[in-house]
Amino acid sequence: MRARVFPDYEAMGAAAADAVARALGEDPSAVLLLPTGTTPLGMYRRLVDMHRLGEVSFLRATFFNLDEYLGLVPDHPASYHVYMKEHFYGLIDADPARIFVPDGAAPDPEAECERYEAAIREAGGVDVCVLGIGRNGHIGFNEPGAPFDSRTRVVTLSESTRLVNAADFEANRAPEQAITVGMATIFESNEVLLLASGTNKASAVAAALEGDVSESMPASMLTLHQRTVLFLDEDAASDLGHGVPG
Ligand code: PGA
């Protein structure tokens, strides 16, 4: 695992966008596994700008999302379907037939998880996985304790995650469960870009990079991954005690 530190959020997002665009330049039919949240918004903005300038095409790429809340219909304003459409898929030349987001309203969520995992497999696995990190070290909705050998499944969200995300929901109550791509599926990605910004991520970043590799700190698994790069702004890197692994 390597880390790159950028002066601020914009620079971090721009560099992550450049890395995604480079991967698509090398393989226009790459399979991407993508995050939601506030952290990747700058990256998506920059990719949309690059697309408008004719610098990158997504036409042949395949897109998977990391997660979705259980119980939300795809047009629920707080759903990740809507997030992705508004911030990315609706603004680029993606082929709708190759956009996959877990269906949080599927009548049989377990079957939906199996279907989703199979779709990733059928696409040939993930080439580039982009991740945020939770303040508790989660990746996707793999909360502390998530088994490293887990696959796409239904999970219960931690109280801290529900609190952080509560403002997106009526009465400030986030759903209790979600569908998330599992730890093993993330680990099998050819390349992983983990983005973190702000002081509220600094302790999770330091624990993931410098602490023990443990299921209690999900992001720590990535220290074992040969092609993981952390994209950090200075605030997110501010608790690193051993310097930046380059
Ligand atoms: P954030 O979420 O980008 O909104 O901070 C990241 C995450 O929880 O994975």
Short mmCIF file of C-alpha atoms and ligand atoms in Angstrom, two decimals:
data_model
loop_
_atom_site.label_atom_id
_atom_site.label_comp_id
_atom_site.label_asym_id
_atom_site.label_seq_id
_atom_site.Cartn_x
_atom_site.Cartn_y
_atom_site.Cartn_z
CA MET A 1 0.00 0.00 0.00
CA ARG A 2 1.24 3.47 -0.87
CA ALA A 3 -0.05 6.86 0.24
CA ARG A 4 -0.05 10.19 -1.57
CA VAL A 5 -0.74 13.40 0.33
CA PHE A 6 -2.22 16.45 -1.37
CA PRO A 7 -2.51 20.00 -0.05
CA ASP A 8 -6.30 20.04 -0.03
CA TYR A 9 -9.52 18.28 -0.93
CA GLU A 10 -9.67 19.59 -4.51
CA ALA A 11 -6.16 18.40 -5.32
CA MET A 12 -6.87 14.99 -3.78
CA GLY A 13 -10.05 14.55 -5.84
CA ALA A 14 -8.35 15.74 -9.03
CA ALA A 15 -5.52 13.24 -8.58
CA ALA A 16 -7.98 10.42 -7.97
CA ALA A 17 -9.90 11.42 -11.11
CA ASP A 18 -6.66 11.42 -13.08
CA ALA A 19 -5.92 7.89 -11.85
CA VAL A 20 -9.36 6.66 -12.92
CA ALA A 21 -9.05 8.38 -16.29
CA ARG A 22 -5.61 6.85 -16.79
CA ALA A 23 -6.99 3.37 -16.08
CA LEU A 24 -9.75 3.94 -18.62
CA GLY A 25 -7.20 5.21 -21.11
CA GLU A 26 -5.33 1.93 -20.80
CA ASP A 27 -8.47 -0.20 -20.83
CA PRO A 28 -11.64 1.57 -22.02
CA SER A 29 -13.73 -1.45 -20.98
CA ALA A 30 -12.46 -1.41 -17.39
CA VAL A 31 -14.74 -2.52 -14.54
CA LEU A 32 -15.06 0.14 -11.84
CA LEU A 33 -16.37 -0.33 -8.29
CA LEU A 34 -17.41 3.07 -6.96
CA PRO A 35 -18.28 4.80 -3.68
CA THR A 36 -20.80 7.39 -2.55
CA GLY A 37 -20.50 9.93 0.29
CA THR A 38 -19.05 13.41 0.41
CA THR A 39 -15.43 12.37 -0.15
CA PRO A 40 -15.65 11.31 -3.83
CA LEU A 41 -17.72 14.31 -4.99
CA GLY A 42 -14.63 16.25 -6.09
CA MET A 43 -13.37 13.24 -8.04
CA TYR A 44 -16.72 12.83 -9.79
CA ARG A 45 -16.86 16.57 -10.60
CA ARG A 46 -13.45 16.39 -12.17
CA LEU A 47 -14.25 13.23 -14.17
CA VAL A 48 -17.43 14.88 -15.49
CA ASP A 49 -15.39 17.94 -16.51
CA MET A 50 -12.82 15.74 -18.24
CA HIS A 51 -15.62 13.96 -20.06
CA ARG A 52 -17.13 17.28 -21.21
CA LEU A 53 -13.73 18.30 -22.55
CA GLY A 54 -13.54 15.04 -24.50
CA GLU A 55 -10.64 13.76 -22.40
CA VAL A 56 -12.31 10.57 -21.19
CA SER A 57 -15.12 8.31 -22.36
CA PHE A 58 -17.02 5.89 -20.15
CA LEU A 59 -18.99 4.31 -22.97
CA ARG A 60 -17.38 0.88 -22.73
CA ALA A 61 -16.76 0.81 -18.98
CA THR A 62 -18.77 -1.24 -16.51
CA PHE A 63 -19.83 0.31 -13.21
CA PHE A 64 -20.69 -1.28 -9.90
CA ASN A 65 -21.54 0.56 -6.73
CA LEU A 66 -20.24 -0.53 -3.39
CA ASP A 67 -23.47 -0.37 -1.45
CA GLU A 68 -27.08 0.70 -1.03
CA TYR A 69 -29.41 1.08 1.93
CA LEU A 70 -31.79 -1.77 2.49
CA GLY A 71 -35.42 -0.83 2.03
CA LEU A 72 -34.88 2.23 -0.17
CA VAL A 73 -36.50 2.24 -3.59
CA PRO A 74 -34.11 3.36 -6.33
CA ASP A 75 -35.78 6.77 -6.67
CA HIS A 76 -35.69 7.55 -2.94
CA PRO A 77 -33.82 10.88 -2.68
CA ALA A 78 -31.33 9.44 -0.15
CA SER A 79 -30.67 6.30 -2.20
CA TYR A 80 -27.29 5.73 -3.75
CA HIS A 81 -29.05 5.16 -7.09
CA VAL A 82 -30.10 8.81 -7.01
CA TYR A 83 -26.72 9.99 -5.71
CA MET A 84 -24.86 8.27 -8.56
CA LYS A 85 -27.27 9.48 -11.22
CA GLU A 86 -27.06 13.08 -10.01
CA HIS A 87 -23.32 13.22 -9.46
CA PHE A 88 -21.94 10.89 -12.09
CA TYR A 89 -23.87 8.39 -14.21
CA GLY A 90 -26.39 10.98 -15.40
CA LEU A 91 -23.63 13.35 -16.47
CA ILE A 92 -21.37 11.08 -18.52
CA ASP A 93 -21.70 8.71 -21.49
CA ALA A 94 -22.11 5.56 -19.39
CA ASP A 95 -24.06 2.71 -21.00
CA PRO A 96 -27.09 2.10 -18.72
CA ALA A 97 -26.82 -1.64 -19.48
CA ARG A 98 -23.45 -1.67 -17.70
CA ILE A 99 -24.42 0.29 -14.57
CA PHE A 100 -25.07 -1.84 -11.50
CA VAL A 101 -26.23 -0.59 -8.10
CA PRO A 102 -27.58 -3.02 -5.50
CA ASP A 103 -31.38 -2.90 -5.35
CA GLY A 104 -32.17 -2.00 -1.75
CA ALA A 105 -35.85 -2.67 -2.35
CA ALA A 106 -35.41 -6.17 -3.83
CA PRO A 107 -38.10 -8.50 -2.48
CA ASP A 108 -35.46 -11.11 -1.67
CA PRO A 109 -32.34 -9.21 -0.49
CA GLU A 110 -30.24 -12.35 -0.12
CA ALA A 111 -30.95 -13.32 -3.72
CA GLU A 112 -30.14 -9.74 -4.76
CA CYS A 113 -26.73 -10.05 -3.06
CA GLU A 114 -26.00 -13.30 -4.88
CA ARG A 115 -27.13 -11.80 -8.18
CA TYR A 116 -24.88 -8.78 -7.60
CA GLU A 117 -21.82 -10.83 -6.69
CA ALA A 118 -22.41 -13.00 -9.76
CA ALA A 119 -22.66 -9.91 -11.98
CA ILE A 120 -19.25 -8.73 -10.73
CA ARG A 121 -17.83 -12.17 -11.43
CA GLU A 122 -19.39 -12.28 -14.90
CA ALA A 123 -17.90 -8.86 -15.67
CA GLY A 124 -14.51 -10.44 -15.01
CA GLY A 125 -13.96 -8.92 -11.56
CA VAL A 126 -13.08 -5.36 -10.62
CA ASP A 127 -10.23 -3.50 -12.27
CA VAL A 128 -10.35 -0.30 -10.24
CA CYS A 129 -12.08 0.03 -6.87
CA VAL A 130 -12.47 3.52 -5.42
CA LEU A 131 -13.27 3.73 -1.70
CA GLY A 132 -13.95 6.26 1.00
CA ILE A 133 -13.29 5.36 4.61
CA GLY A 134 -15.65 5.71 7.56
CA ARG A 135 -14.56 7.36 10.80
CA ASN A 136 -14.68 3.85 12.26
CA GLY A 137 -12.54 2.45 9.43
CA HIS A 138 -15.37 0.95 7.41
CA ILE A 139 -15.03 0.49 3.64
CA GLY A 140 -18.24 0.28 1.67
CA PHE A 141 -20.65 -0.65 4.46
CA ASN A 142 -18.25 -3.25 5.83
CA GLU A 143 -18.34 -2.14 9.45
CA PRO A 144 -15.76 -3.15 12.09
CA GLY A 145 -15.88 -6.93 12.47
CA ALA A 146 -16.67 -7.59 8.80
CA PRO A 147 -14.96 -10.87 7.85
CA PHE A 148 -12.11 -10.44 5.40
CA ASP A 149 -13.56 -13.33 3.37
CA SER A 150 -17.04 -11.75 3.09
CA ARG A 151 -18.92 -11.28 -0.18
CA THR A 152 -21.87 -9.08 -1.15
CA ARG A 153 -24.38 -9.40 1.67
CA VAL A 154 -26.90 -7.71 3.93
CA VAL A 155 -25.26 -5.96 6.87
CA THR A 156 -26.39 -4.04 9.94
CA LEU A 157 -25.02 -0.52 10.10
CA SER A 158 -23.18 0.65 13.19
CA GLU A 159 -24.80 3.34 15.31
CA SER A 160 -21.96 5.74 14.49
CA THR A 161 -22.45 5.28 10.74
CA ARG A 162 -26.21 5.82 11.08
CA LEU A 163 -25.60 9.01 13.05
CA VAL A 164 -23.15 10.39 10.47
CA ASN A 165 -25.63 9.68 7.66
CA ALA A 166 -28.81 10.60 9.56
CA ALA A 167 -29.18 14.07 8.04
CA ASP A 168 -30.01 12.54 4.64
CA PHE A 169 -33.21 11.04 6.04
CA GLU A 170 -36.56 12.24 7.30
CA ALA A 171 -36.69 12.44 11.09
CA ASN A 172 -32.91 12.04 11.03
CA ARG A 173 -33.13 8.27 11.05
CA ALA A 174 -30.93 6.32 8.65
CA PRO A 175 -31.93 2.76 7.70
CA GLU A 176 -30.60 0.06 9.98
CA GLN A 177 -29.35 -2.23 7.25
CA ALA A 178 -27.68 -2.09 3.86
CA ILE A 179 -26.37 -4.26 1.06
CA THR A 180 -22.61 -3.99 0.66
CA VAL A 181 -20.00 -5.57 -1.58
CA GLY A 182 -17.85 -7.70 0.71
CA MET A 183 -14.27 -7.45 1.85
CA ALA A 184 -12.98 -10.31 -0.30
CA THR A 185 -14.58 -8.84 -3.41
CA ILE A 186 -12.93 -5.49 -2.70
CA PHE A 187 -9.58 -7.19 -2.02
CA GLU A 188 -9.68 -9.02 -5.34
CA SER A 189 -9.80 -5.70 -7.23
CA ASN A 190 -6.76 -5.25 -9.38
CA GLU A 191 -6.24 -1.71 -8.10
CA VAL A 192 -7.71 0.12 -5.10
CA LEU A 193 -7.82 3.89 -4.58
CA LEU A 194 -8.85 4.87 -1.06
CA LEU A 195 -9.75 8.54 -0.65
CA ALA A 196 -9.84 10.38 2.67
CA SER A 197 -10.19 14.04 3.49
CA GLY A 198 -10.42 16.02 6.71
CA THR A 199 -9.29 15.70 10.31
CA ASN A 200 -12.30 13.54 11.19
CA LYS A 201 -10.74 10.76 9.10
CA ALA A 202 -7.19 11.18 10.43
CA SER A 203 -7.40 8.63 13.23
CA ALA A 204 -9.03 5.97 11.02
CA VAL A 205 -6.37 6.55 8.35
CA ALA A 206 -3.57 6.22 10.91
CA ALA A 207 -5.10 3.11 12.49
CA ALA A 208 -5.60 1.49 9.09
CA LEU A 209 -2.07 2.23 7.91
CA GLU A 210 -0.05 1.88 11.09
CA GLY A 211 -2.10 -0.36 13.37
CA ASP A 212 -2.59 -4.11 13.34
CA VAL A 213 -4.28 -5.75 10.37
CA SER A 214 -7.56 -6.70 11.96
CA GLU A 215 -11.19 -7.23 11.08
CA SER A 216 -11.96 -4.64 13.76
CA MET A 217 -10.39 -2.02 11.44
CA PRO A 218 -11.69 -3.00 7.98
CA ALA A 219 -9.46 -0.64 5.97
CA SER A 220 -6.36 -2.25 7.51
CA MET A 221 -6.91 -5.21 5.17
CA LEU A 222 -5.72 -3.01 2.33
CA THR A 223 -2.19 -2.82 3.75
CA LEU A 224 -1.91 -6.40 2.42
CA HIS A 225 -3.01 -5.34 -1.07
CA GLN A 226 -0.16 -4.75 -3.51
CA ARG A 227 -1.90 -2.14 -5.64
CA THR A 228 -3.65 0.08 -3.12
CA VAL A 229 -2.96 3.81 -3.11
CA LEU A 230 -4.32 6.13 -0.43
CA PHE A 231 -5.23 9.59 -1.69
CA LEU A 232 -5.16 11.86 1.37
CA ASP A 233 -5.40 15.54 1.97
CA GLU A 234 -3.07 16.97 4.60
CA ASP A 235 -5.76 16.90 7.28
CA ALA A 236 -6.52 13.22 6.74
CA ALA A 237 -2.78 12.45 6.91
CA SER A 238 -2.25 14.51 10.07
CA ASP A 239 -2.21 11.59 12.54
CA LEU A 240 0.33 9.50 10.64
CA GLY A 241 3.24 8.99 13.01
CA HIS A 242 5.60 6.98 10.82
CA GLY A 243 5.58 9.29 7.84
CA VAL A 244 3.89 8.62 4.54
CA PRO A 245 4.60 5.23 2.95
CA GLY A 246 5.55 6.07 -0.61
P1 PGA B 1 -17.94 10.20 3.47
O1 PGA B 1 -18.20 8.69 3.76
O2 PGA B 1 -17.22 10.28 2.20
O3 PGA B 1 -19.31 10.83 3.40
O4 PGA B 1 -17.13 10.74 4.62
C1 PGA B 1 -17.15 7.78 3.59
C2 PGA B 1 -17.56 6.43 4.09
O5 PGA B 1 -18.31 6.37 5.07
O6 PGA B 1 -17.12 5.43 3.52
#
